[in-house]
Short mmCIF file of C-alpha atoms (C1' of nucleotides) in Angstrom, two decimals:
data_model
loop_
_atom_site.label_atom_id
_atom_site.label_comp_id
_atom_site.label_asym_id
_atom_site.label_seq_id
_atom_site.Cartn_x
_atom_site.Cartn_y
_atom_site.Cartn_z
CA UNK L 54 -32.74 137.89 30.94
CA UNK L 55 -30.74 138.24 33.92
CA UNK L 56 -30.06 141.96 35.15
CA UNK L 57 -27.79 142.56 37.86
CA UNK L 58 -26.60 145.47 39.20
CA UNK L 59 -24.59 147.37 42.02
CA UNK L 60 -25.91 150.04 43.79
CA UNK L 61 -22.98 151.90 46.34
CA UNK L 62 -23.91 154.88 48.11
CA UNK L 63 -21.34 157.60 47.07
CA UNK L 64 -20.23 158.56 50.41
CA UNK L 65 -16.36 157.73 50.24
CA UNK L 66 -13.82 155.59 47.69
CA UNK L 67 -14.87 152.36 46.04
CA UNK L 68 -13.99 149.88 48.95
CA UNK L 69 -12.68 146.88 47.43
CA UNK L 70 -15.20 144.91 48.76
CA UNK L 71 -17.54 147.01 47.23
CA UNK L 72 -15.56 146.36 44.08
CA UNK L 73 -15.78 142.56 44.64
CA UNK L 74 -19.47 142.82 44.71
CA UNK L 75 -19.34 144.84 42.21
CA UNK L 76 -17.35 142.54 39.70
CA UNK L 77 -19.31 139.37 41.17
CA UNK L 78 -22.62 141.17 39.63
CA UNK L 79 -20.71 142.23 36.46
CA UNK L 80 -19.46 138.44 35.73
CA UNK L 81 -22.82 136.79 36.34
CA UNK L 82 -24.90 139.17 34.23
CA UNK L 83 -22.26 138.38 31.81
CA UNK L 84 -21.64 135.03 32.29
CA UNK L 85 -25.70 134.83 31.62
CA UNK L 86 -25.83 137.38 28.56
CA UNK L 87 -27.41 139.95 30.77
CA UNK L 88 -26.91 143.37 32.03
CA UNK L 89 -25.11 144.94 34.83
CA UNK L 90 -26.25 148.33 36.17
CA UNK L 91 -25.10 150.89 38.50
CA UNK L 92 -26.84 153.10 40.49
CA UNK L 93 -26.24 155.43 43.34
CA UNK L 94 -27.99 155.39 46.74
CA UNK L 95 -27.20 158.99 47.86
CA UNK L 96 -30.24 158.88 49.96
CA UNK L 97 -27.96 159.92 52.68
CA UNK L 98 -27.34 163.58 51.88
CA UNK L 99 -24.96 164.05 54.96
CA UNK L 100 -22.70 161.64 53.32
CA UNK L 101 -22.79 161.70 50.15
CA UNK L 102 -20.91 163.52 47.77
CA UNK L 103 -20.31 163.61 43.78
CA UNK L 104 -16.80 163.40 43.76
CA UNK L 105 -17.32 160.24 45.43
CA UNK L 106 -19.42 159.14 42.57
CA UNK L 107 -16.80 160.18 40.03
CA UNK L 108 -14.02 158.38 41.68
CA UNK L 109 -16.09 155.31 42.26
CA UNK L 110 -17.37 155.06 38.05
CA UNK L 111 -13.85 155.59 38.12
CA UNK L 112 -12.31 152.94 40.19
CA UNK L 113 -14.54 150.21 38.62
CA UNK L 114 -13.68 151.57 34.57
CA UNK L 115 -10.51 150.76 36.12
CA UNK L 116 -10.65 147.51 36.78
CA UNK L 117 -12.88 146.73 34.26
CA UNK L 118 -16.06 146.20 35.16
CA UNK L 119 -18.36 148.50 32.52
CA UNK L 120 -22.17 148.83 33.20
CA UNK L 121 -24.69 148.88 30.40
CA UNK L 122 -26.98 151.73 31.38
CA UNK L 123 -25.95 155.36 30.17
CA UNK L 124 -27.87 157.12 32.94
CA UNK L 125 -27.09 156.19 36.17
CA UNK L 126 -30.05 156.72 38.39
CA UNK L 127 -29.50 158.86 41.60
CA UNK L 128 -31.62 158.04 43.91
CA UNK L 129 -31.94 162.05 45.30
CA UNK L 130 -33.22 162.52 41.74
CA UNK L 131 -36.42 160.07 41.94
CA UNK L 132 -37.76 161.07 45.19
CA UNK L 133 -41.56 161.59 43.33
CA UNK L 134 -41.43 157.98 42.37
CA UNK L 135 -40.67 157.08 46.25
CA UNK L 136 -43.30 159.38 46.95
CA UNK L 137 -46.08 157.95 44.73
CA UNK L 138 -45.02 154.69 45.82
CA UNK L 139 -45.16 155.76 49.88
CA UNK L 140 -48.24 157.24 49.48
CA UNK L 141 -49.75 154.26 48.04
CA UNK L 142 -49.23 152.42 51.02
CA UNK L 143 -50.40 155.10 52.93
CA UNK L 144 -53.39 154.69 51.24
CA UNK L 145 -53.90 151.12 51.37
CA UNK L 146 -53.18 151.47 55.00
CA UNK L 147 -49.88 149.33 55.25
CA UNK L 148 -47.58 152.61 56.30
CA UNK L 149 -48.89 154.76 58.91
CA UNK L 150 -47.35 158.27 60.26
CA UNK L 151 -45.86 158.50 63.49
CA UNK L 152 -43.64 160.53 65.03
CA UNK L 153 -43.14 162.36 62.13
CA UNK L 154 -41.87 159.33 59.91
CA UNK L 155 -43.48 156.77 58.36
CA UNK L 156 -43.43 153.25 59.54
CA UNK L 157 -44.40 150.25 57.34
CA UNK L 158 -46.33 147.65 59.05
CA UNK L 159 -43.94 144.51 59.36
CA UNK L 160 -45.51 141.12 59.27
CA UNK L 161 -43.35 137.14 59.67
CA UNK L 162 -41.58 138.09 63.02
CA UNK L 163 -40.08 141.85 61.64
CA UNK L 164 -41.14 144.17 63.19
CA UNK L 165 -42.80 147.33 61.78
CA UNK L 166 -40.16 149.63 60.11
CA UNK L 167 -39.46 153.32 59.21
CA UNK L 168 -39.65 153.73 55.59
CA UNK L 169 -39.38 157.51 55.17
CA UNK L 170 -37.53 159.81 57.56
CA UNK L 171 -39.52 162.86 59.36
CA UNK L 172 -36.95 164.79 57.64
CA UNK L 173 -38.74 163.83 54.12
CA UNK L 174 -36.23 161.48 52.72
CA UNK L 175 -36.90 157.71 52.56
CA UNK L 176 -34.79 155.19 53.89
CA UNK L 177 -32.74 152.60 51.78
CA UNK L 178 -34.89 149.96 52.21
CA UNK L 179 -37.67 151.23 50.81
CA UNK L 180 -35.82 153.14 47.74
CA UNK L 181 -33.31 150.16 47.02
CA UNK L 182 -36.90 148.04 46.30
CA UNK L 183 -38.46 150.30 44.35
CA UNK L 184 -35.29 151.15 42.49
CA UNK L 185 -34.88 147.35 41.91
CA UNK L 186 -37.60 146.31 40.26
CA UNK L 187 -38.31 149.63 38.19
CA UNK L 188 -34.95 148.45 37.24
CA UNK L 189 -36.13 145.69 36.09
CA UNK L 190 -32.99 143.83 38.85
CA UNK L 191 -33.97 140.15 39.17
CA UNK L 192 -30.72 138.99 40.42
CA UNK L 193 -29.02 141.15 43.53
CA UNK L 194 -25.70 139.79 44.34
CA UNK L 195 -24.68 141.86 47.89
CA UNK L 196 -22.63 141.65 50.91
CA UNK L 197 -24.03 139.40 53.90
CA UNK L 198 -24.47 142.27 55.66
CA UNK L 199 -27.94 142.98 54.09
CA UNK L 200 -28.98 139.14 54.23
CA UNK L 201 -30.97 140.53 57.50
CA UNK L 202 -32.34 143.00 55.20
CA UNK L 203 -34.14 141.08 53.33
CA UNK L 204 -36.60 140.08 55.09
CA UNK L 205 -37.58 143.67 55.15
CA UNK L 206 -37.58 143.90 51.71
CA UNK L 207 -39.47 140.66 51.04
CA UNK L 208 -42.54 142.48 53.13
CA UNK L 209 -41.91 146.08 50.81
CA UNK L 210 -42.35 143.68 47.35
CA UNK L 211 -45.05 142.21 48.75
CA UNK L 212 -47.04 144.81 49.87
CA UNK L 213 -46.08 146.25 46.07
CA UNK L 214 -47.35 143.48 44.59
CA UNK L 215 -43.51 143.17 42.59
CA UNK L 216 -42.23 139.84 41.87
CA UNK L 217 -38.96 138.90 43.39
CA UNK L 218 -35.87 138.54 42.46
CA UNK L 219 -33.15 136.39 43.41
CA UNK L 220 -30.96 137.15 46.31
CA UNK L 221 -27.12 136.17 46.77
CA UNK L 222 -25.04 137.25 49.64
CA UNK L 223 -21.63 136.89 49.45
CA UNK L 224 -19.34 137.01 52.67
CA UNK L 225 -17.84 139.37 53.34
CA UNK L 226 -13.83 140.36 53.22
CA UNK L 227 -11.89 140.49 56.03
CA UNK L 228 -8.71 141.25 57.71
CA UNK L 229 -5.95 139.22 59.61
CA UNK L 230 -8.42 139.98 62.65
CA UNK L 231 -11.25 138.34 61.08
CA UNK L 232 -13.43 141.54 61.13
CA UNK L 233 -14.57 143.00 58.35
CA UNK L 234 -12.05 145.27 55.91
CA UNK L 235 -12.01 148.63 57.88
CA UNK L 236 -12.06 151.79 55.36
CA UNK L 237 -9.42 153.31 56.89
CA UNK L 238 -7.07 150.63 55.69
CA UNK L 239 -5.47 152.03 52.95
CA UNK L 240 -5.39 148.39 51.23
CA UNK L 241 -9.37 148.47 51.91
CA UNK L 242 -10.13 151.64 48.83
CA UNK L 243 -9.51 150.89 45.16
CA UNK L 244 -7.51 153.84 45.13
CA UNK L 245 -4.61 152.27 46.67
CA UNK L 246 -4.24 149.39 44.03
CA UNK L 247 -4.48 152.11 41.35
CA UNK L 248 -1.83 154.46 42.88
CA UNK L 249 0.38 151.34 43.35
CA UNK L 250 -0.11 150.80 39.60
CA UNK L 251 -1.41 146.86 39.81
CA UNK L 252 -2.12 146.11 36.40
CA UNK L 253 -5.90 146.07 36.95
CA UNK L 254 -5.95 142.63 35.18
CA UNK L 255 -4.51 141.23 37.86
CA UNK L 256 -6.52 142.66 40.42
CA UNK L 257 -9.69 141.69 38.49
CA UNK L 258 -8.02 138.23 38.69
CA UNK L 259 -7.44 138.32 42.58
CA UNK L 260 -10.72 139.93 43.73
CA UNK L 261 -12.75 137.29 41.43
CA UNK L 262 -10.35 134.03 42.87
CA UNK L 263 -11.51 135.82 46.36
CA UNK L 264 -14.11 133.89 47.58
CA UNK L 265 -14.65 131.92 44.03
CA UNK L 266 -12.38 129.28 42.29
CA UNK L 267 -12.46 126.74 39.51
CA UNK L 268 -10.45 123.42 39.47
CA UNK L 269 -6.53 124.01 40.24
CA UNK L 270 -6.93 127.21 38.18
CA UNK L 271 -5.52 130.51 39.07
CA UNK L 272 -4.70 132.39 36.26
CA UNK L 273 -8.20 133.68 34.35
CA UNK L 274 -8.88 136.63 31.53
CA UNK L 275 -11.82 138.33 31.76
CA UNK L 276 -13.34 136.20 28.91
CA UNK L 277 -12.66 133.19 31.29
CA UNK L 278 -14.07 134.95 34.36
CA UNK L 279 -16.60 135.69 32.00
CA UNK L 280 -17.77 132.36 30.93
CA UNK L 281 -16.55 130.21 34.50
CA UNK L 282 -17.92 132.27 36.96
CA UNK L 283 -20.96 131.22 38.46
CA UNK L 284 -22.70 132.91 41.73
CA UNK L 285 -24.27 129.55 43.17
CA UNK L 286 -20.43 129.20 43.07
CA UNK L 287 -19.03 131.57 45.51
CA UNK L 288 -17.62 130.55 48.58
CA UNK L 289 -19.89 131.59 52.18
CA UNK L 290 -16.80 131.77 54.06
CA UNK L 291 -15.28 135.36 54.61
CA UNK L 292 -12.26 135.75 52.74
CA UNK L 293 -8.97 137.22 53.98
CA UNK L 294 -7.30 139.38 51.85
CA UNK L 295 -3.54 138.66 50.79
CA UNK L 296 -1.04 141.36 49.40
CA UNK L 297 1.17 138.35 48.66
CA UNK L 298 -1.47 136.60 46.22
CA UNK L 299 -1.94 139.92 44.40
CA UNK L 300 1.57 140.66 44.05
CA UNK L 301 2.28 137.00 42.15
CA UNK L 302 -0.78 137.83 40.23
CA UNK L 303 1.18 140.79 39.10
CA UNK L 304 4.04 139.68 38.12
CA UNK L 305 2.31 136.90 36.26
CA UNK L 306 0.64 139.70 34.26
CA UNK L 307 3.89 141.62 33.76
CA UNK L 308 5.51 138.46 32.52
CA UNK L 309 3.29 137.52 29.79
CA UNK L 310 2.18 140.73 28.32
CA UNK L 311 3.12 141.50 24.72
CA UNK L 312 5.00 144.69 24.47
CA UNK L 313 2.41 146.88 23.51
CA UNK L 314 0.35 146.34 26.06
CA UNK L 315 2.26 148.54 28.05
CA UNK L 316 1.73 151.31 25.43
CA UNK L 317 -1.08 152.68 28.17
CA UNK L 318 1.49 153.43 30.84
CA UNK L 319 3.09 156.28 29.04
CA UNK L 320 5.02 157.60 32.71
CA UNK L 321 7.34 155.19 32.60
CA UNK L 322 9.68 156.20 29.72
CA UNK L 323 11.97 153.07 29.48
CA UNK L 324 9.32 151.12 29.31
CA UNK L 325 7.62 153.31 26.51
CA UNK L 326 11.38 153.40 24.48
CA UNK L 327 11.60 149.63 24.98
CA UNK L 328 7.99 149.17 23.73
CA UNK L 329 9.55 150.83 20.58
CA UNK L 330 12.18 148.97 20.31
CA UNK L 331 10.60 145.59 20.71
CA UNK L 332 8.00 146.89 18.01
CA UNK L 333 10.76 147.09 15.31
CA UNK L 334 13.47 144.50 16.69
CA UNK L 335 12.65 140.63 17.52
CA UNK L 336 16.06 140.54 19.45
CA UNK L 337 14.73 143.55 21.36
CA UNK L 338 11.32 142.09 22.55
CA UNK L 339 12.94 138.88 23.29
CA UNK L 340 15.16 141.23 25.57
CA UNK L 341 11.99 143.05 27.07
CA UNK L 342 10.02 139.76 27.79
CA UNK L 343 13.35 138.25 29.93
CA UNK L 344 12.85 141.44 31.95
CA UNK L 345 9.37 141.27 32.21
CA UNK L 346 9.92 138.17 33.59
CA UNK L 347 12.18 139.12 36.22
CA UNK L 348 9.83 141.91 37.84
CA UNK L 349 7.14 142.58 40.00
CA UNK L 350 5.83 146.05 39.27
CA UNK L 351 6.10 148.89 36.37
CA UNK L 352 8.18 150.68 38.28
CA UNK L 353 10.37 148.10 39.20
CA UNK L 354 10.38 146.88 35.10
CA UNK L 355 11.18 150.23 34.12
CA UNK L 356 14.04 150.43 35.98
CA UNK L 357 15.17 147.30 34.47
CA UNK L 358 15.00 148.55 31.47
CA UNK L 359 16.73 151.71 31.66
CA UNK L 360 20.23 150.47 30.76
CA UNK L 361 18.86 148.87 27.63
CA UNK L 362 17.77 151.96 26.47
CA UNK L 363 19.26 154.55 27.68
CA UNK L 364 23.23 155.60 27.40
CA UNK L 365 24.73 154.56 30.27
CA UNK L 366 28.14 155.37 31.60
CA UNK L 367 29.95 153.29 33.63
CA UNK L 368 31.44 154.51 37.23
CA UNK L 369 34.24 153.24 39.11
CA UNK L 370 31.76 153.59 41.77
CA UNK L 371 30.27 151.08 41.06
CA UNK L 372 32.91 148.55 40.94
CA UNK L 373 33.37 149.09 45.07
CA UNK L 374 34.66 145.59 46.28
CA UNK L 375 35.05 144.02 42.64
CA UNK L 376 37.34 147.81 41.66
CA UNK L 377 41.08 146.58 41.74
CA UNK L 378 40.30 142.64 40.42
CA UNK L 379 38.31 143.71 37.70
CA UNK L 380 40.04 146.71 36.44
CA UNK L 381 43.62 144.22 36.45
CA UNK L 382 41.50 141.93 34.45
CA UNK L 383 40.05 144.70 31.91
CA UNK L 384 42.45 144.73 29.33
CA UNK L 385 41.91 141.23 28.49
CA UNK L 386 38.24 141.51 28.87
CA UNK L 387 38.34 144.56 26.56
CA UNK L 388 40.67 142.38 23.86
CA UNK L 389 38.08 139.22 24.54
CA UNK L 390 35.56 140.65 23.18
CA UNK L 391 37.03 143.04 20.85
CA UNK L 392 37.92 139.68 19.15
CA UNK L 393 34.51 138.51 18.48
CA UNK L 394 33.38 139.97 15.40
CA UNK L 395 29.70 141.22 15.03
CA UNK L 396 28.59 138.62 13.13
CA UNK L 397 29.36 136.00 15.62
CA UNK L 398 28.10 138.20 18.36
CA UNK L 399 25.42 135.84 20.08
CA UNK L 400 25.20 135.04 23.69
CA UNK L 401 26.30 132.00 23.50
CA UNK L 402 29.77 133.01 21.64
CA UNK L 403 30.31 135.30 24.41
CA UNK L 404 29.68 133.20 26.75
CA UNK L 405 32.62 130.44 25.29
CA UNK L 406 34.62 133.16 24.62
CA UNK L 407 34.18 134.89 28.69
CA UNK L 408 34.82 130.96 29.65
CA UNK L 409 38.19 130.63 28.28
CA UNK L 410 39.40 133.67 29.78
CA UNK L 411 37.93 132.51 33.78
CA UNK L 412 39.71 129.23 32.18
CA UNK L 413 43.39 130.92 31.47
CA UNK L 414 43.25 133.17 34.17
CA UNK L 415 42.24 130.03 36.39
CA UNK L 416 39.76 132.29 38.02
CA UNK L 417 35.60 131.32 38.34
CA UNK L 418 33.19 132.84 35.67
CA UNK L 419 31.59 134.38 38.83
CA UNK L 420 34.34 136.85 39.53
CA UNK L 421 33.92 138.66 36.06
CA UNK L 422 29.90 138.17 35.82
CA UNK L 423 29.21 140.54 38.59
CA UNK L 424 31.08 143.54 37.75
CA UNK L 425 30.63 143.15 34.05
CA UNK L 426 27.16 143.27 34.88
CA UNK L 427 27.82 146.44 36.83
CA UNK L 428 29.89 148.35 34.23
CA UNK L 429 27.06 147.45 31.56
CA UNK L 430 24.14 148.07 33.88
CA UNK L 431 24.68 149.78 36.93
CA UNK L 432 23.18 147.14 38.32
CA UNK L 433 23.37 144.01 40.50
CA UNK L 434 20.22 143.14 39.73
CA UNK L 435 19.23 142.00 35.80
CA UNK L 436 19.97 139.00 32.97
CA UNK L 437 22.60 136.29 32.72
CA UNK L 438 25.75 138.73 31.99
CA UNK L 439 26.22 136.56 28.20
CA UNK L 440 22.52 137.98 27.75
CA UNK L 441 23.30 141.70 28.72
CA UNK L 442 25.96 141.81 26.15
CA UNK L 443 24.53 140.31 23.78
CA UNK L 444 21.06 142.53 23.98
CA UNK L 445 23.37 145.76 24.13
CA UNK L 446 24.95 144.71 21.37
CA UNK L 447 29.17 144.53 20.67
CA UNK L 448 29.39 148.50 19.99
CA UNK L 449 27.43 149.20 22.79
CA UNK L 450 29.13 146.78 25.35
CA UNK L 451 32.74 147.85 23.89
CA UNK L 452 31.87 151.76 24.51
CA UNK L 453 30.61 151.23 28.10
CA UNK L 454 33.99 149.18 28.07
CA UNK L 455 36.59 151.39 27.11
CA UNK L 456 34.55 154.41 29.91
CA UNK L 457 37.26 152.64 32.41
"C1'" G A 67 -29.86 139.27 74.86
"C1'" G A 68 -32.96 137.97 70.31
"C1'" C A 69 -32.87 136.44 65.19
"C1'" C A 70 -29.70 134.88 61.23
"C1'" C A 71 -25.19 133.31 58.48
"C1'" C A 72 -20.46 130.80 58.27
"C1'" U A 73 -16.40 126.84 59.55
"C1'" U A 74 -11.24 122.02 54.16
"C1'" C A 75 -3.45 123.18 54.99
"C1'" G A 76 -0.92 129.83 57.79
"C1'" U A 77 -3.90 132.16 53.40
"C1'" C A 78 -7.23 131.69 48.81
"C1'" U A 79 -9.68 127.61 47.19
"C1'" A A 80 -11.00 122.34 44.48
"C1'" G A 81 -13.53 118.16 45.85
"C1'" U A 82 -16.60 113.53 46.87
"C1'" G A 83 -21.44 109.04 50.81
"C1'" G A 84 -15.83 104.92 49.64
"C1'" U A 85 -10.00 109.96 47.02
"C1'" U A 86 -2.98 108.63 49.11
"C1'" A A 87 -8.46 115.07 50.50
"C1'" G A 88 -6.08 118.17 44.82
"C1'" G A 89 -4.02 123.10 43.30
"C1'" A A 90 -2.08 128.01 44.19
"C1'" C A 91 0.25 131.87 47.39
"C1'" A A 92 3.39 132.02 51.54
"C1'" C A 93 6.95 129.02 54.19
"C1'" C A 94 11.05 125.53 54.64
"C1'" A A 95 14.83 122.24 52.34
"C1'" G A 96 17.52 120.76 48.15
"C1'" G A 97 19.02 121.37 42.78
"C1'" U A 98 20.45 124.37 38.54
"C1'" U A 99 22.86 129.04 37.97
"C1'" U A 100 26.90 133.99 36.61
"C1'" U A 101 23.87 138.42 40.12
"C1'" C A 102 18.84 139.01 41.37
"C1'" A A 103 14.85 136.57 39.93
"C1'" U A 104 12.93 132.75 37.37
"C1'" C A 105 12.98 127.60 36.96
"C1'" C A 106 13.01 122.41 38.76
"C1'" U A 107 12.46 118.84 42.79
"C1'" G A 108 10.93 117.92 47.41
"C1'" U A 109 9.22 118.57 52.78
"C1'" A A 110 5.82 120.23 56.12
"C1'" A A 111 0.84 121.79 56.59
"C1'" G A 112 -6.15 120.98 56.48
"C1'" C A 113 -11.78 118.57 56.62
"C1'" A A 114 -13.29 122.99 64.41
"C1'" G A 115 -15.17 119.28 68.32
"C1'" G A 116 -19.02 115.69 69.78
"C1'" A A 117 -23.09 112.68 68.79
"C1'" G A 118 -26.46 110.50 65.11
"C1'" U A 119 -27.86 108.28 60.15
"C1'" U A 120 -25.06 104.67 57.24
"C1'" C A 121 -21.62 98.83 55.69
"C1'" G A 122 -18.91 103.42 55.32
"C1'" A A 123 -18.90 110.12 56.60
"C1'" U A 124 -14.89 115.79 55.13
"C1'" C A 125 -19.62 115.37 52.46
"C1'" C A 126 -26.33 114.26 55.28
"C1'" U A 127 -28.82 115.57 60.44
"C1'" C A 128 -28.45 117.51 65.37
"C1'" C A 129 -25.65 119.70 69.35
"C1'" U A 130 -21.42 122.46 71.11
"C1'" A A 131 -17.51 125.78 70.30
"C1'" G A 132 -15.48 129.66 67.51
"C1'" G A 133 -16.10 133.67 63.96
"C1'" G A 134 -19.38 137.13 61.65
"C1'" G A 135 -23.93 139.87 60.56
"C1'" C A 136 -28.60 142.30 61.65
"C1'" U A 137 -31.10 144.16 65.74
"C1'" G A 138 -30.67 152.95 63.18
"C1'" C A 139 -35.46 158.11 61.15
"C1'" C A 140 -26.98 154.84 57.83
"C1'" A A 141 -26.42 152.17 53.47
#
RNA sequence: GGCCCCUUCGUCUAGUGGUUAGGACACCAGGUUUUCAUCCUGUAAGCAGGAGUUCGAUCCUCCUAGGGGCUGCCA
């Protein structure tokens, strides 16, 4: 069975590198029906710091990448098993004191190596090897930046006597510069997609196309990733992130979501009154998908929405350059669609009926679309103006109406 | 410096010893349209360079260049 796992040290935000790594080992173990674990390396005790731990299980529940051991193993927690394991070498004369540390012997061009600091605590590459393989880990998918490494930890299993596992490196992600994602980029930590409120879907999506592809596809659920992604796979080129790419992802998501997925994002009250709407109305999910379709973020969808479910009174104001045209024009735009009775009230009735009057008043269907769409929305912004009245619905658009 | 890794449109990638080197984002130009957006169509854009192997190299080998990593009692 094939167990992967990722192993940050909690000493700041999930970098979304880290998360890339992170979801690359999540896919393959479960692309192979295996496991995924996390531990943390907190070997460092200068650095590290719970809260970083909580916000990093956090970040990656986020995205959705869910590991499949209960206890996390800290590594400040298993310092005896380091110890057992350093003085074991000790023993068998591979480390040797000096200086206060201890240094393992290095052997195939690396040189020898501290393994445990004079300040008692052992170094990473000793505890990530030990960690690893009483981890049972036979599959380590991590940056390039440890491909160096390994040749350090190739001597550590051997003098051990564990078997090895198999190493990936993946490149790493990098910036218009070409140098690795610097962490105090605020488009470098997690934390900034989920305060922007991606959908994480789609930033699953992006981080897994980032360095990785299959055929001319772009769009992938996680049971796709899932069951496509393959580490022998992965790109070795660095990969350059792009804002642009994520924000088309996004939309993409927004788009084709069914109403209640949106249930979750219970700030954004239009969205949650049109979610209720849509739930008991065809007409008015047909209405929230065309607006779904039309926007790139929540926020930006909830504002959409707010005339569709919200009163909303018409202001001269808004009128501005359109003001004395349209308000000559009312009165017959009033009596229009007064005429239409609400069983023929469809969009495309209101639409024939809007064309005769630009026809009579030899005038272009653009001069009434615009501040129509104004007086019903407040907005320049939104559907087709035949689809705005017809989602508002005739008592609706004939109150707004008679405001002026 | 030493050791190591990488190199397909601007970006993310697909791809093969023989392809018109494919897709997507972005860009540009048209079209539709009633706003914005979508949508549709199209243009432009790439195998880093040089040798070698081969009938034939984007693909295999070597060299060069460029980029990156490691070279910590950080991880």
């Amino acid at each position: 069975m094939i167990i992967t796992r990722f192993a940050p040290s909690p000493t700041g935000n999930l970098h979304i590198g880290g998360a890339r790594t992170a979801l690359f080992n999540y896919l393959y173990a479960k692309h192979c029906n295996g496991k995924f674990l996390l531990r943390f390396e907190d070997t460092d005790a200068e650095r590290s710091k719970e809260e970083y731990a909580v916000q990093i299980r956090e970040s990656l529940r986020w995205i959705g990448i869910n590991w499949d051991n209960e206890d996390i193993p800290y590594q400040s927690k298993r310092l005896h098993i380091y110890e057992s394991y350093k003085n074991h070498l000790l023993e068998k004369g591979l480390a040797y004191h000096k200086d206060g540390a201890i240094f393992l012997k290095g052997k195939d061009n690396v040189e020898d190596f501290v393994i445990w600091r004079s300040d008692g605590m052992p170094i990473f590459h000793f505890t990530v090897v030990i960690d690893d393989h009483e981890m049972n880990v036979n599959c380590i998918i991590r940056g390039v930046d440890h491909l160096t490494n390994t040749d350090k930890h190739k001597i550590i299993y051997d003098y051990l006597g564990f078997p090895k596992p198999e190493w990936f490196h993946i490149p790493l992600i990098v910036d218009e510069n070409n140098k690795p994602l610097s962490k105090r980029r605020d488009d470098a930590s997690v934390t900034f997609y989920q305060e922007k409120e991606y959908l994480p879907e789609a930033v699953m999506n992006y981080l897994a196309r980032l360095g990785w592809g299959h055929e001319n596809q772009e769009i992938f659920s996680e049971q796709e990733l899932i069951s496509m992604f393959d580490v022998h796979k992965v790109s070795k080129n660095p990969a350059k992130i792009d804002l642009k790419k994520l924000n088309w992802l996004n939309a993409q998501y927004i788009s084709k979501a069914e109403p209640s997925f949106f249930t979750k994002y219970s700030k954004y009250q239009n969205i949650q009154k049109a979610v209720d709407h849509a739930t008991r109305s065809e007409i008015c999910k047909e209405c929230m998908k065309k607006l779904q379709a039309k926007a790139f973020s929540l926020e930006e969808l909830n504002g959409l929405l707010a005339p569709f479910v919200n009163d909303f009174l018409a202001d001269e104001n808004l009128l501005n350059e359109h003001k004395v045209f349209i308000l000559s024009l009312l009165p017959q735009i009033k009596k229009t669609l007064e005429n239409i009775p609400q069983d023929k009230w469809t969009e495309h009735e209101i639409d024939e009926k809007l064309s005769q009057l630009v026809e009579n008043n030899s005038i272009t269907f653009k001069d009434i679309a615009m501040p129509l769409r104004e007086i019903m929305t407040g907005q320049k912004k939104s559907l087709g103006i035949g689809e705005i009245l017809f989602y508002l619905g005739r008592k609706t658009v004939l109150s707004r109406l008679h405001i002026l």
